[in-house]
PDB file of C-alpha atoms in Angstrom:
ATOM      1  CA  MET A   1      96.917 124.793  83.935  1.00 57.00           C
ATOM      2  CA  PRO A   2      98.139 124.668  87.414  1.00 79.00           C
ATOM      3  CA  PHE A   3     101.431 123.078  86.433  1.00 83.00           C
ATOM      4  CA  LEU A   4     103.084 124.720  83.479  1.00 95.00           C
ATOM      5  CA  THR A   5     105.143 122.238  81.444  1.00 97.00           C
ATOM      6  CA  THR A   6     108.002 124.330  80.099  1.00 97.00           C
ATOM      7  CA  TYR A   7     110.426 121.789  78.625  1.00 98.00           C
ATOM      8  CA  GLN A   8     110.522 118.172  77.453  1.00 98.00           C
ATOM      9  CA  THR A   9     113.484 116.128  76.278  1.00 98.00           C
ATOM     10  CA  ARG A  10     115.019 112.662  76.068  1.00 98.00           C
ATOM     11  CA  ILE A  11     118.230 111.997  77.998  1.00 98.00           C
ATOM     12  CA  ILE A  12     120.964 111.501  75.403  1.00 97.00           C
ATOM     13  CA  PRO A  13     124.249 109.540  75.734  1.00 96.00           C
ATOM     14  CA  ASP A  14     126.451 112.673  75.964  1.00 97.00           C
ATOM     15  CA  TRP A  15     124.571 113.693  79.133  1.00 97.00           C
ATOM     16  CA  VAL A  16     125.144 110.436  81.035  1.00 97.00           C
ATOM     17  CA  ASP A  17     128.092 109.679  83.354  1.00 95.00           C
ATOM     18  CA  TYR A  18     130.051 106.476  84.074  1.00 93.00           C
ATOM     19  CA  ASN A  19     127.330 105.347  86.523  1.00 91.00           C
ATOM     20  CA  GLY A  20     124.674 105.538  83.826  1.00 90.00           C
ATOM     21  CA  HIS A  21     123.073 108.623  85.430  1.00 94.00           C
ATOM     22  CA  LEU A  22     122.352 112.091  84.141  1.00 97.00           C
ATOM     23  CA  ARG A  23     125.430 114.264  84.875  1.00 96.00           C
ATOM     24  CA  ASP A  24     125.023 117.113  87.368  1.00 94.00           C
ATOM     25  CA  ALA A  25     125.589 119.829  84.769  1.00 95.00           C
ATOM     26  CA  PHE A  26     122.863 118.545  82.494  1.00 98.00           C
ATOM     27  CA  TYR A  27     120.167 118.823  85.146  1.00 98.00           C
ATOM     28  CA  LEU A  28     120.942 122.529  85.164  1.00 97.00           C
ATOM     29  CA  LEU A  29     121.009 122.642  81.357  1.00 98.00           C
ATOM     30  CA  ILE A  30     117.509 121.148  81.259  1.00 98.00           C
ATOM     31  CA  PHE A  31     116.267 123.635  83.870  1.00 98.00           C
ATOM     32  CA  SER A  32     117.944 126.482  81.964  1.00 97.00           C
ATOM     33  CA  TYR A  33     116.020 125.526  78.821  1.00 98.00           C
ATOM     34  CA  ALA A  34     112.827 125.510  80.899  1.00 98.00           C
ATOM     35  CA  THR A  35     113.613 129.049  82.077  1.00 97.00           C
ATOM     36  CA  ASP A  36     114.098 130.115  78.447  1.00 96.00           C
ATOM     37  CA  ALA A  37     110.688 128.646  77.602  1.00 97.00           C
ATOM     38  CA  LEU A  38     109.111 130.506  80.520  1.00 97.00           C
ATOM     39  CA  MET A  39     110.702 133.732  79.266  1.00 96.00           C
ATOM     40  CA  ASP A  40     109.102 133.085  75.858  1.00 95.00           C
ATOM     41  CA  ARG A  41     105.733 132.559  77.535  1.00 94.00           C
ATOM     42  CA  LEU A  42     106.162 135.858  79.386  1.00 94.00           C
ATOM     43  CA  GLY A  43     106.782 137.642  76.076  1.00 92.00           C
ATOM     44  CA  MET A  44     110.515 137.920  76.715  1.00 92.00           C
ATOM     45  CA  ASP A  45     111.668 135.916  73.684  1.00 87.00           C
ATOM     46  CA  SER A  46     114.770 136.782  71.644  1.00 85.00           C
ATOM     47  CA  ASN A  47     112.889 139.293  69.461  1.00 86.00           C
ATOM     48  CA  ASN A  48     111.609 141.102  72.573  1.00 82.00           C
ATOM     49  CA  ARG A  49     115.052 141.109  74.202  1.00 82.00           C
ATOM     50  CA  GLU A  50     116.549 142.647  71.082  1.00 82.00           C
ATOM     51  CA  ALA A  51     113.800 145.263  70.756  1.00 84.00           C
ATOM     52  CA  SER A  52     113.478 146.177  74.455  1.00 86.00           C
ATOM     53  CA  GLY A  53     117.072 145.737  75.581  1.00 89.00           C
ATOM     54  CA  ASN A  54     115.802 143.830  78.632  1.00 91.00           C
ATOM     55  CA  SER A  55     116.360 140.286  79.822  1.00 93.00           C
ATOM     56  CA  LEU A  56     116.357 138.093  82.920  1.00 95.00           C
ATOM     57  CA  PHE A  57     119.566 137.297  84.806  1.00 96.00           C
ATOM     58  CA  THR A  58     119.855 134.485  87.336  1.00 96.00           C
ATOM     59  CA  LEU A  59     120.780 135.811  90.784  1.00 96.00           C
ATOM     60  CA  GLU A  60     120.734 132.524  92.684  1.00 96.00           C
ATOM     61  CA  LEU A  61     119.622 128.946  92.299  1.00 96.00           C
ATOM     62  CA  HIS A  62     119.421 125.747  94.289  1.00 97.00           C
ATOM     63  CA  LEU A  63     119.363 122.297  92.733  1.00 97.00           C
ATOM     64  CA  ASN A  64     118.163 119.181  94.546  1.00 96.00           C
ATOM     65  CA  TYR A  65     118.869 115.727  93.106  1.00 96.00           C
ATOM     66  CA  LEU A  66     116.078 113.475  94.337  1.00 97.00           C
ATOM     67  CA  HIS A  67     116.069 110.322  92.162  1.00 96.00           C
ATOM     68  CA  GLU A  68     118.155 108.776  89.393  1.00 95.00           C
ATOM     69  CA  VAL A  69     117.617 109.881  85.813  1.00 98.00           C
ATOM     70  CA  LYS A  70     118.971 107.449  83.240  1.00 96.00           C
ATOM     71  CA  LEU A  71     119.813 107.277  79.550  1.00 96.00           C
ATOM     72  CA  ASP A  72     116.851 107.529  77.148  1.00 96.00           C
ATOM     73  CA  ALA A  73     114.428 108.664  79.860  1.00 97.00           C
ATOM     74  CA  GLU A  74     111.782 111.018  78.515  1.00 98.00           C
ATOM     75  CA  VAL A  75     111.566 113.873  81.000  1.00 98.00           C
ATOM     76  CA  GLU A  76     109.598 117.077  81.413  1.00 98.00           C
ATOM     77  CA  VAL A  77     110.005 120.198  83.504  1.00 98.00           C
ATOM     78  CA  ARG A  78     107.024 121.688  85.330  1.00 98.00           C
ATOM     79  CA  THR A  79     107.343 125.297  86.423  1.00 98.00           C
ATOM     80  CA  GLN A  80     105.636 127.094  89.269  1.00 97.00           C
ATOM     81  CA  ILE A  81     105.873 130.818  89.952  1.00 97.00           C
ATOM     82  CA  ILE A  82     106.534 131.190  93.676  1.00 97.00           C
ATOM     83  CA  GLY A  83     106.420 134.985  93.679  1.00 96.00           C
ATOM     84  CA  HIS A  84     107.477 138.179  91.959  1.00 97.00           C
ATOM     85  CA  ASP A  85     107.802 141.887  92.545  1.00 97.00           C
ATOM     86  CA  GLN A  86     108.424 144.716  90.082  1.00 96.00           C
ATOM     87  CA  LYS A  87     111.906 143.448  89.119  1.00 97.00           C
ATOM     88  CA  ARG A  88     112.400 139.915  90.479  1.00 98.00           C
ATOM     89  CA  LEU A  89     110.933 136.517  89.730  1.00 98.00           C
ATOM     90  CA  HIS A  90     111.094 133.569  92.168  1.00 98.00           C
ATOM     91  CA  LEU A  91     110.317 130.264  90.468  1.00 98.00           C
ATOM     92  CA  TYR A  92     110.541 126.531  90.977  1.00 98.00           C
ATOM     93  CA  HIS A  93     111.177 123.895  88.304  1.00 98.00           C
ATOM     94  CA  SER A  94     110.553 120.212  88.982  1.00 98.00           C
ATOM     95  CA  LEU A  95     111.847 117.412  86.758  1.00 98.00           C
ATOM     96  CA  HIS A  96     109.629 114.368  86.122  1.00 98.00           C
ATOM     97  CA  LEU A  97     109.472 111.404  83.819  1.00 98.00           C
ATOM     98  CA  ALA A  98     107.107 112.521  81.063  1.00 97.00           C
ATOM     99  CA  GLY A  99     103.580 112.168  82.419  1.00 92.00           C
ATOM    100  CA  GLY A 100     104.810 110.926  85.803  1.00 95.00           C
ATOM    101  CA  ASP A 101     104.169 112.293  89.268  1.00 94.00           C
ATOM    102  CA  LYS A 102     107.463 111.502  91.024  1.00 96.00           C
ATOM    103  CA  GLU A 103     109.767 114.515  91.278  1.00 97.00           C
ATOM    104  CA  LEU A 104     113.268 113.524  90.110  1.00 98.00           C
ATOM    105  CA  ALA A 105     114.959 116.877  90.779  1.00 98.00           C
ATOM    106  CA  GLY A 106     113.988 120.334  91.943  1.00 98.00           C
ATOM    107  CA  ASN A 107     115.416 123.716  90.994  1.00 98.00           C
ATOM    108  CA  GLU A 108     114.597 126.958  92.794  1.00 98.00           C
ATOM    109  CA  GLN A 109     115.660 130.188  91.070  1.00 98.00           C
ATOM    110  CA  MET A 110     115.653 133.917  91.755  1.00 98.00           C
ATOM    111  CA  LEU A 111     115.825 135.962  88.555  1.00 98.00           C
ATOM    112  CA  LEU A 112     116.273 139.702  88.026  1.00 97.00           C
ATOM    113  CA  HIS A 113     114.840 141.763  85.175  1.00 96.00           C
ATOM    114  CA  VAL A 114     117.738 143.748  83.696  1.00 96.00           C
ATOM    115  CA  ASP A 115     118.175 146.670  81.320  1.00 94.00           C
ATOM    116  CA  LEU A 116     121.097 145.378  79.272  1.00 92.00           C
ATOM    117  CA  ALA A 117     122.345 148.909  78.470  1.00 92.00           C
ATOM    118  CA  GLY A 118     123.485 149.288  82.098  1.00 91.00           C
ATOM    119  CA  PRO A 119     123.398 146.560  82.916  1.00 91.00           C
ATOM    120  CA  ARG A 120     121.118 147.473  85.804  1.00 95.00           C
ATOM    121  CA  SER A 121     117.880 146.205  87.272  1.00 97.00           C
ATOM    122  CA  ALA A 122     114.696 147.446  85.638  1.00 96.00           C
ATOM    123  CA  PRO A 123     110.983 147.004  86.314  1.00 96.00           C
ATOM    124  CA  PHE A 124     109.067 144.455  84.269  1.00 95.00           C
ATOM    125  CA  THR A 125     106.977 145.900  81.471  1.00 93.00           C
ATOM    126  CA  PRO A 126     103.217 146.076  82.098  1.00 93.00           C
ATOM    127  CA  ASP A 127     102.718 143.281  79.540  1.00 92.00           C
ATOM    128  CA  THR A 128     105.187 140.967  81.297  1.00 94.00           C
ATOM    129  CA  LEU A 129     103.691 141.774  84.714  1.00 95.00           C
ATOM    130  CA  GLY A 130     100.237 140.962  83.353  1.00 96.00           C
ATOM    131  CA  ARG A 131     101.423 137.609  82.035  1.00 95.00           C
ATOM    132  CA  LEU A 132     103.150 136.828  85.349  1.00 96.00           C
ATOM    133  CA  GLN A 133     100.018 137.716  87.297  1.00 96.00           C
ATOM    134  CA  ALA A 134      97.897 135.492  85.033  1.00 96.00           C
ATOM    135  CA  ILE A 135     100.163 132.489  85.690  1.00 96.00           C
ATOM    136  CA  VAL A 136     100.179 133.203  89.434  1.00 96.00           C
ATOM    137  CA  ALA A 137      96.361 133.343  89.431  1.00 96.00           C
ATOM    138  CA  GLU A 138      96.151 130.025  87.542  1.00 95.00           C
ATOM    139  CA  GLN A 139      98.553 128.417  90.029  1.00 96.00           C
ATOM    140  CA  ALA A 140      96.971 129.906  93.163  1.00 94.00           C
ATOM    141  CA  ASP A 141      95.789 126.533  94.481  1.00 94.00           C
ATOM    142  CA  LEU A 142      99.113 124.736  94.059  1.00 95.00           C
ATOM    143  CA  PRO A 143     100.901 123.850  97.294  1.00 94.00           C
ATOM    144  CA  ALA A 144     104.345 125.275  97.937  1.00 94.00           C
ATOM    145  CA  PRO A 145     107.034 122.910  96.653  1.00 96.00           C
ATOM    146  CA  ALA A 146     108.772 120.864  99.336  1.00 94.00           C
ATOM    147  CA  TYR A 147     112.257 121.920  98.262  1.00 95.00           C
ATOM    148  CA  ILE A 148     112.072 125.727  98.329  1.00 95.00           C
ATOM    149  CA  GLY A 149     113.927 127.913 100.788  1.00 94.00           C
ATOM    150  CA  ARG A 150     116.491 125.270 101.639  1.00 91.00           C
ATOM    151  CA  VAL A 151     119.910 126.169 103.025  1.00 89.00           C
ATOM    152  CA  ILE A 152     123.129 124.210 102.633  1.00 91.00           C
ATOM    153  CA  ALA A 153     124.915 123.749 105.969  1.00 91.00           C
ATOM    154  CA  LEU A 154     126.582 121.129 108.104  1.00 92.00           C
ATOM    155  CA  PRO A 155     124.852 120.344 111.381  1.00 89.00           C
ATOM    156  CA  PRO A 156     126.273 122.279 114.353  1.00 91.00           C
ATOM    157  CA  ALA A 157     129.345 120.665 115.923  1.00 90.00           C
ATOM    158  CA  ARG A 158     128.728 118.953 119.245  1.00 85.00           C
TER     159      ARG A 158
END
């Protein structure tokens, strides 16, 4: 596996702006659907959330627009687990034309496992941790994405 394809879609007219490009908000929608698919793969689907009372909340994310995405493009999201601890998951989604190598957009996320009854942070279940560790092991040889750990700032004034 090294890359885990978590979502595929065609860019529809409602998602495109006056310049003929994918609107900002819909990049995030696509990445959000990819996160949902990753949750399913980790055993955290809607049935599990209802039964366990646990879910993932997004703490922070960064979105980098790298190349144009246009109407009717067939795109896919590839997901890489950057790291995790007992309660947090650091991941990276990259958007590509289906089957293509060029990264069109990148999305770094930090997620928190939450007990919804609190809500408060809670450790991952052993099953979820095992699934996370299996993906990390399969992706061990992948290089770190170029767009992780970035900071938004103006250059220092001279």
